Amino acid sequence: MAEVEETLRRIQSQKGVQGIVIVNSEGIPIKTTLDNSSTVQYAGLIHQLVMKARSTVRDIDPQNDLTFLRIRSKKNEIMIAPDKDYFLIVIQNPSD
Amino acid sequence: MEIVHVYTKLRSEFGRQYLFSDRPTELLVDIPPDPSLAMQFITKTPRDQATQACREMSEHQVNTERFESESRGLNHMEGGWPKDVDPNDMEQTIRFRKKVEKDESYMNSILQLGSVMDHYIRQNNAINIYQDYFTEDQDIDEGQEAPSAKTINVFRDPNEVKRTVTCLSWHPDGGRKLAAAYCCLEFQKSSKDLSPDSYIWDIENPNQPELALKPASPLVCLDYNPKDPHTLVGGSYNGQIVYWDTRRGSQPVELSSVEHSHRDPVYKIIWLQSKTGTDAFSASTDGQVLWWDVRKLNEPTERLVLDPGREGNLDRALGAISLEFEATMPTKFMVGTEQGLVVSCNRKAKTPAEKIVCTYDGHHGPIYALHRNPFFPKNFLTVGDWTARIWSEDIRDSSIMWTRYQMSYLTDACWSPVRPSVFFTTKMDGVLDVWDVLFKQNNPTLSLKVCDEALYSLRVQDNGRFVACGSQIGAATLLEICSGLSTLQKNEKSLLAAMFERETKREKILEARQREMRLKERSRSEQSREDDTGRDADGDESPEQLIARAEEDFYSVVEAERKRREERHRVSTNHSKP
């Protein structure tokens, strides 16, 4: 339990990190550092995107699997680390 | 064990026995080669023949009809909560979350994901992979890409009976909206079910206009107020001026009174530069230019009659079809008339006679468009009959540059607001021409067929990239011009200034020469008149005598021709006779 907190705190303290959301496989946000409305938005939208990305990778090569997904936009970068049951979403403002 | 199948057939049921025999070979046909046939063929060496063993395929292009699209939103509610947990109940959700956090697999996966994420975050922080590394080398020439323009959207008149798009005006703030005036300009063709509405379109949504403007009579022209983007003023077919505020809806806020308005359709109305931002002026073919204050539309504030004799005589007035006003020169304005004259006027003149400063006579027909070059206000562009002409204010007799006579009538033109040497014209065969005078002067740089019907109006947006043109069946097309024609090139201003200077000088020299020649003629004719006062000088013939002489000449020529034909006919029949 404490290690989880430790890990999240470490990520949060990195340069440029704006927020962290942990979502479970059903789209329920478990832990978040953003406000409620953004959390719900991120959880719902990104969940669908990750499902789509994963199915795309597996369609192309069934032996393959999605390990990481980065969405770079004008304002920030959304990084998603998927797992079997949970995703970790981090929003970072890259250095420039 | 052997498996045996017995098959029996009676010998009598067999077919006849084959009796083969051998025979020596026999020559049946001998066709020797005929070298004379080779003359009909050409040897083609080497031969290059490509073959491909593949399925036959053909390429087709299909364009769908315009489709209707609608924006819809989907509201995402928090989902996925198990049945016993109510998402709105804070306690239950917190309890659920705490339960999940205690789960073993949760902890393991988060630890693992955390380290992975950490790696990527550090990577991001270390190097910005999208940094511009080679900025110095990026200033290479864009290359001579061919000029092009792309249609982005077509806004069609939603009514059943299609009317012409007579005037277009861009929203002054960014140009996201386009106001279009629809009217049937053909004489006496307007039917009862012709809708008088005009529309404001949002350029992203071609399916439905954003706002309909409902005047009493169809609008011929309209203009957005450059100072206040919510207000518009329009001139209608019955001569009235109408004022709208888009915040107040489709009905006009104010209408000018019928007695004091124009007596003919108002062909052009432009907002003026003033402290109050509520002044506009309008022109119509009844020969008047009226000034209005939109707060009080029952009477015009000022009136000018376009009488070339400067007497204010309405009967001899010229009908006005286009107006020109430049905000940088608020006291001067120009009017283009139906008779082909451009009248330059000064608003601040003391007497009405002095209002009309000078006239430029150039076109054979009505001047449909009049526009000053935004970079060189002394030069203006006029379009009428089949040519487009560029004038300099100083030269009255003729234009300094003009295009060739085109194949079809030109209906509208305007300069590009970003490139001083580019202007656009529309023609009655549905073609939009983009002219770049620095690049090519005989022909348009780019000629686009926008639609099959005639194009009647044209307006360029302030950023110079979007052009809207309106056609006869009420379709306004929005085009995007390629960046080559909408970005300022280096030295363009100075090159164009030099070109205008040169042409102006040429015209000045020609004008001076003409004047000299005329002076010489006059002095010579004066002398000759003094010499023979008794004789009737040729120049003093009355019109009737001139007509009689012309008739005589005509009949004698016809007679001579007839005689010649008879001769020829007689000669040919003589020849045919044996």
Short mmCIF file of C-alpha atoms in Angstrom, two decimals, chain B residues 38-229:
data_model
loop_
_atom_site.label_atom_id
_atom_site.label_comp_id
_atom_site.label_asym_id
_atom_site.label_seq_id
_atom_site.Cartn_x
_atom_site.Cartn_y
_atom_site.Cartn_z
CA ALA B 38 6.72 -6.82 -96.20
CA MET B 39 6.40 -3.44 -97.86
CA GLN B 40 3.19 -2.86 -95.95
CA PHE B 41 4.94 -3.23 -92.65
CA ILE B 42 7.52 -1.11 -90.93
CA THR B 43 10.23 -2.82 -88.98
CA LYS B 44 10.12 -1.60 -85.48
CA THR B 45 13.24 -2.48 -83.62
CA PRO B 46 13.74 -2.67 -80.77
CA ARG B 47 10.32 -3.56 -79.47
CA ASP B 48 9.55 -2.81 -75.90
CA GLN B 49 6.54 -4.67 -74.77
CA ALA B 50 5.48 -4.77 -71.20
CA THR B 51 3.21 -7.48 -70.02
CA GLN B 52 1.80 -8.10 -66.69
CA ALA B 53 -0.06 -11.08 -65.55
CA CYS B 54 -2.58 -9.71 -63.19
CA ARG B 55 -6.22 -9.23 -62.85
CA GLU B 56 -7.88 -6.55 -64.91
CA MET B 57 -8.56 -3.52 -62.83
CA SER B 58 -9.97 -0.13 -63.58
CA GLU B 59 -9.88 3.04 -61.62
CA HIS B 60 -13.00 5.03 -60.93
CA GLN B 61 -13.57 8.20 -59.02
CA VAL B 62 -16.80 8.88 -57.35
CA ASN B 63 -17.88 11.99 -55.62
CA THR B 64 -20.81 11.80 -53.33
CA GLU B 65 -23.54 14.33 -53.37
CA ARG B 66 -23.38 16.77 -50.59
CA PHE B 67 -24.27 14.97 -47.44
CA GLU B 68 -26.07 16.40 -44.48
CA SER B 69 -24.12 16.23 -41.30
CA GLU B 70 -25.23 17.06 -37.85
CA SER B 71 -23.19 17.46 -34.75
CA ARG B 72 -24.21 15.31 -31.86
CA GLY B 73 -22.68 14.97 -28.50
CA LEU B 74 -22.52 11.99 -26.23
CA ASN B 75 -22.59 12.48 -22.55
CA HIS B 76 -20.32 10.15 -20.67
CA MET B 77 -21.52 9.30 -17.24
CA GLU B 78 -19.36 7.41 -14.95
CA GLY B 79 -19.98 3.86 -15.85
CA GLY B 80 -18.90 0.43 -15.03
CA TRP B 81 -19.76 0.62 -11.40
CA PRO B 82 -20.92 -2.70 -10.07
CA LYS B 83 -24.59 -3.04 -9.31
CA ASP B 84 -24.37 -2.56 -5.60
CA VAL B 85 -22.51 0.69 -5.78
CA ASP B 86 -24.39 3.87 -6.56
CA PRO B 87 -22.09 6.25 -8.46
CA ASN B 88 -23.69 9.31 -6.92
CA ASP B 89 -23.25 8.19 -3.40
CA MET B 90 -19.87 9.46 -2.25
CA GLU B 91 -19.52 7.05 0.62
CA GLN B 92 -20.14 3.98 -1.41
CA THR B 93 -17.74 5.04 -4.14
CA ILE B 94 -15.05 5.83 -1.61
CA ARG B 95 -15.58 2.50 0.04
CA PHE B 96 -15.36 0.74 -3.32
CA ARG B 97 -12.19 2.55 -4.15
CA LYS B 98 -10.59 1.70 -0.85
CA LYS B 99 -11.46 -1.94 -1.41
CA VAL B 100 -9.79 -1.92 -4.79
CA GLU B 101 -6.71 -0.27 -3.42
CA LYS B 102 -6.25 -3.06 -0.95
CA ASP B 103 -6.25 -5.63 -3.73
CA GLU B 104 -2.95 -7.50 -4.30
CA SER B 105 -3.07 -7.38 -8.06
CA TYR B 106 -3.70 -3.65 -7.90
CA MET B 107 -0.54 -3.05 -5.96
CA ASN B 108 1.58 -5.22 -8.17
CA SER B 109 0.37 -3.79 -11.39
CA ILE B 110 0.70 -0.23 -10.19
CA LEU B 111 4.25 -0.81 -9.06
CA GLN B 112 5.14 -2.27 -12.37
CA LEU B 113 3.34 0.35 -14.42
CA GLY B 114 4.85 3.05 -12.27
CA SER B 115 8.37 2.10 -13.15
CA VAL B 116 7.55 1.92 -16.83
CA MET B 117 5.90 5.31 -16.72
CA ASP B 118 8.82 6.76 -14.81
CA HIS B 119 11.15 5.77 -17.60
CA TYR B 120 9.10 7.53 -20.25
CA ILE B 121 8.62 10.64 -18.20
CA ARG B 122 12.32 10.97 -17.76
CA GLN B 123 12.77 10.38 -21.45
CA ASN B 124 10.42 13.24 -22.20
CA ASN B 125 12.23 15.50 -19.88
CA ALA B 126 15.61 14.62 -21.26
CA ILE B 127 15.12 15.42 -24.92
CA ASN B 128 12.38 17.25 -26.70
CA ILE B 129 12.06 15.10 -29.76
CA TYR B 130 9.99 17.62 -31.66
CA GLN B 131 12.48 20.39 -31.36
CA ASP B 132 13.38 22.21 -34.58
CA TYR B 133 16.93 21.19 -35.19
CA PHE B 134 17.59 22.68 -38.58
CA THR B 135 15.88 26.04 -38.49
CA GLU B 136 18.46 27.80 -40.66
CA ASP B 137 17.94 25.45 -43.56
CA GLN B 138 14.22 25.75 -43.44
CA ASP B 139 14.11 29.04 -45.29
CA ILE B 140 14.44 27.34 -48.65
CA ASP B 141 12.29 28.50 -51.48
CA GLU B 142 8.81 27.08 -51.43
CA GLY B 143 9.38 26.04 -55.01
CA GLN B 144 7.35 27.13 -57.97
CA GLU B 145 4.24 25.24 -57.08
CA ALA B 146 1.52 25.70 -59.60
CA PRO B 147 -1.11 28.14 -58.43
CA SER B 148 -4.24 26.37 -57.36
CA ALA B 149 -7.42 26.88 -55.47
CA LYS B 150 -9.63 24.40 -53.75
CA THR B 151 -13.35 24.48 -53.20
CA ILE B 152 -14.09 24.08 -49.56
CA ASN B 153 -17.81 24.45 -49.27
CA VAL B 154 -20.84 25.30 -51.31
CA PHE B 155 -23.74 27.08 -49.69
CA ARG B 156 -26.92 26.52 -51.62
CA ASP B 157 -30.04 28.61 -51.48
CA PRO B 158 -32.47 26.57 -49.38
CA ASN B 159 -35.52 27.92 -51.17
CA GLU B 160 -37.27 26.15 -54.00
CA VAL B 161 -37.04 29.04 -56.42
CA LYS B 162 -33.38 29.82 -56.82
CA ARG B 163 -32.26 33.43 -56.76
CA THR B 164 -28.95 34.97 -57.73
CA VAL B 165 -26.40 35.73 -55.06
CA THR B 166 -26.01 39.41 -55.70
CA CYS B 167 -23.74 40.47 -52.89
CA LEU B 168 -21.47 38.87 -50.31
CA SER B 169 -19.98 40.30 -47.16
CA TRP B 170 -17.58 38.69 -44.75
CA HIS B 171 -17.95 39.02 -41.01
CA PRO B 172 -15.37 41.61 -39.97
CA ASP B 173 -14.10 39.65 -36.96
CA GLY B 174 -12.11 36.77 -38.32
CA GLY B 175 -14.43 35.97 -41.17
CA ARG B 176 -16.16 32.91 -39.76
CA LYS B 177 -19.46 34.03 -41.16
CA LEU B 178 -20.57 35.11 -44.56
CA ALA B 179 -23.61 37.19 -45.31
CA ALA B 180 -25.16 36.71 -48.73
CA ALA B 181 -27.87 38.77 -50.36
CA TYR B 182 -30.21 36.91 -52.67
CA CYS B 183 -32.34 38.57 -55.26
CA CYS B 184 -33.68 37.88 -58.69
CA LEU B 185 -32.21 40.68 -60.76
CA GLU B 186 -33.79 39.81 -64.05
CA PHE B 187 -36.35 42.30 -65.13
CA GLN B 188 -39.87 41.28 -64.15
CA LYS B 189 -38.90 37.71 -63.51
CA SER B 190 -39.63 37.71 -59.81
CA SER B 191 -42.58 35.49 -59.09
CA LYS B 192 -44.87 35.61 -56.09
CA ASP B 193 -43.23 32.65 -54.39
CA LEU B 194 -39.84 34.26 -54.57
CA SER B 195 -38.70 34.46 -51.02
CA PRO B 196 -37.23 37.82 -50.00
CA ASP B 197 -34.92 36.25 -47.44
CA SER B 198 -31.18 36.62 -47.33
CA TYR B 199 -28.95 34.48 -45.21
CA ILE B 200 -25.94 34.58 -42.97
CA TRP B 201 -23.92 31.38 -43.27
CA ASP B 202 -21.41 29.92 -40.87
CA ILE B 203 -18.64 28.68 -43.13
CA GLU B 204 -18.31 25.41 -41.25
CA ASN B 205 -21.93 24.45 -41.78
CA PRO B 206 -23.11 24.44 -45.37
CA ASN B 207 -26.30 22.59 -44.65
CA GLN B 208 -28.25 25.31 -43.04
CA PRO B 209 -27.84 29.04 -42.83
CA GLU B 210 -27.12 30.40 -39.41
CA LEU B 211 -29.55 33.25 -39.62
CA ALA B 212 -32.16 34.34 -42.10
CA LEU B 213 -32.68 38.03 -42.68
CA LYS B 214 -36.26 38.80 -43.61
CA PRO B 215 -36.74 42.17 -45.27
CA ALA B 216 -39.90 43.31 -46.98
CA SER B 217 -38.33 43.20 -50.41
CA PRO B 218 -35.35 41.10 -51.54
CA LEU B 219 -31.93 42.51 -50.79
CA VAL B 220 -29.63 43.45 -53.61
CA CYS B 221 -26.64 44.33 -51.49
CA LEU B 222 -25.57 44.12 -47.91
CA ASP B 223 -22.61 45.00 -45.77
CA TYR B 224 -21.38 44.12 -42.29
CA ASN B 225 -20.43 47.07 -40.13
CA PRO B 226 -16.65 46.86 -39.77
CA LYS B 227 -16.85 48.48 -36.35
CA ASP B 228 -19.70 46.46 -34.91
CA PRO B 229 -19.89 42.91 -36.20
#
